[in-house]
Coordinates of C-alpha atoms in Angstrom, one line a residue:
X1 CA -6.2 -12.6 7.4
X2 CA -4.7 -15.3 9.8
X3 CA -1.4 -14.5 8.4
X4 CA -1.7 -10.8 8.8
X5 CA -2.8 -11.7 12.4
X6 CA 0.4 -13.7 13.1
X7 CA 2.7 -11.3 11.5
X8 CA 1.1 -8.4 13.9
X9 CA 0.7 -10.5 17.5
X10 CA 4.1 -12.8 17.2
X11 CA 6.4 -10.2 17.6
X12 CA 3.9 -8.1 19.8
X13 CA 3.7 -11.3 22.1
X14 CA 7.9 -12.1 22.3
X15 CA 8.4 -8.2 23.0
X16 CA 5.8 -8.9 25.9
X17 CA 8.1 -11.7 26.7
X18 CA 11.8 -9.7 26.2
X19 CA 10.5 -7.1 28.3
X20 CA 9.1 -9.3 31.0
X21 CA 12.3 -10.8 31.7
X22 CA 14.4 -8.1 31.3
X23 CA 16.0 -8.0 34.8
X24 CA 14.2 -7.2 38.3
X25 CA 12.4 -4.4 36.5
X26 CA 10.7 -6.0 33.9
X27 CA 7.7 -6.8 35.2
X28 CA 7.4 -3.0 36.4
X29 CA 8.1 -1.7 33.1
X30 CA 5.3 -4.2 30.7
X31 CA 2.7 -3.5 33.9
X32 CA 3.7 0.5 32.8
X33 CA 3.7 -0.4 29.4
X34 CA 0.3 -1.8 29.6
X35 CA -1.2 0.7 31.9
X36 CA 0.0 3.5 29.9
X37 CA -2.1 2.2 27.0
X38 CA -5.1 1.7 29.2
X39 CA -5.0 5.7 30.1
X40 CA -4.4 6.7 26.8
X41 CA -6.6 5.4 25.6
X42 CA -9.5 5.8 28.6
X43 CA -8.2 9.6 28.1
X44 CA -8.8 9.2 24.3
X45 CA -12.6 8.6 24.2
X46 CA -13.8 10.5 27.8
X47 CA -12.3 13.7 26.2
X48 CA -13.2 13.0 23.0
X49 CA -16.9 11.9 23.8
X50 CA -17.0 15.3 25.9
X51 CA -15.7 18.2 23.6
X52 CA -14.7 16.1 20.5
X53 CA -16.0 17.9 17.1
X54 CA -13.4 18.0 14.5
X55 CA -13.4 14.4 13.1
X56 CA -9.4 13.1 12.9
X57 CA -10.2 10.6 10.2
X58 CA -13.8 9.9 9.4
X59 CA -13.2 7.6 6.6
X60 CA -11.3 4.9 8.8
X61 CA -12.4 5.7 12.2
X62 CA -15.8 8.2 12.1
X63 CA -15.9 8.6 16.2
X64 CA -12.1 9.9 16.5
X65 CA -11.6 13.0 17.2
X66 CA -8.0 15.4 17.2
X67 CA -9.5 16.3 20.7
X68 CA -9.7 13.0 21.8
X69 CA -6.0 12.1 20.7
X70 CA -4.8 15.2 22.4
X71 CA -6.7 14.2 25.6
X72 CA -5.2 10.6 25.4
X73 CA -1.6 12.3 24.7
X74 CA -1.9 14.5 27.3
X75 CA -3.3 11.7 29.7
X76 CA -0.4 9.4 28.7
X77 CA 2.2 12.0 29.6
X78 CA 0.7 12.9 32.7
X79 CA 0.5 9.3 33.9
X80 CA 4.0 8.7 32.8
X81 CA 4.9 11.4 34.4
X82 CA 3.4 10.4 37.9
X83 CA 4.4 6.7 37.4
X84 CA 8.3 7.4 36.9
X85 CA 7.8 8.9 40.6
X86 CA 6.1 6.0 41.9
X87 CA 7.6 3.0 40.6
X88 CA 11.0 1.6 41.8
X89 CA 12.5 1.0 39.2
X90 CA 16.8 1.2 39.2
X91 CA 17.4 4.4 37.6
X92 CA 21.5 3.8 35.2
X93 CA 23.1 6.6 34.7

């Protein structure tokens, strides 16, 4: 198990690390990166809590919901949405 654990967060942690020094807007995009999760998550279970009945995969995970994952979807994209107005990040054409 502590080898499975390495093999998942290593790369997760040095694509933290890419990201955050990827020029001025690094920083900007791994806060978005992480803040997009957050939402989607937050979006996931308050929708899915409230009008969540058909069961996405009740063997693995019994409290998801497809609601749920539409409602952190739709969450996600909305946020995203907003942020790319918000944040300064250089736009390359």
């Amino acid at each position: 198990r502590l080898l499975i654990c390495f093999v998942a967060l290593i790369p997760m942690w040095a694509a933290l690390l890419f990201m955050h020094s990827s020029g001025d807007d690094g920083p900007y995009f791994m806060l978005f990166l992480l803040v997009l999760i957050w939402v989607a998550d937050s979006g996931a279970y308050f929708v899915g809590r409230r009008w969540g009945q058909l069961k996405l995969a009740d063997k693995i995970s019994p409290g998801k919901t497809w609601e749920g994952a539409i409602g952190g979807l739709l969450s996600s994209i909305f946020i995203a949405a907003v942020t790319s107005k918000l944040l300064p990040l250089n736009q390359q054409a």
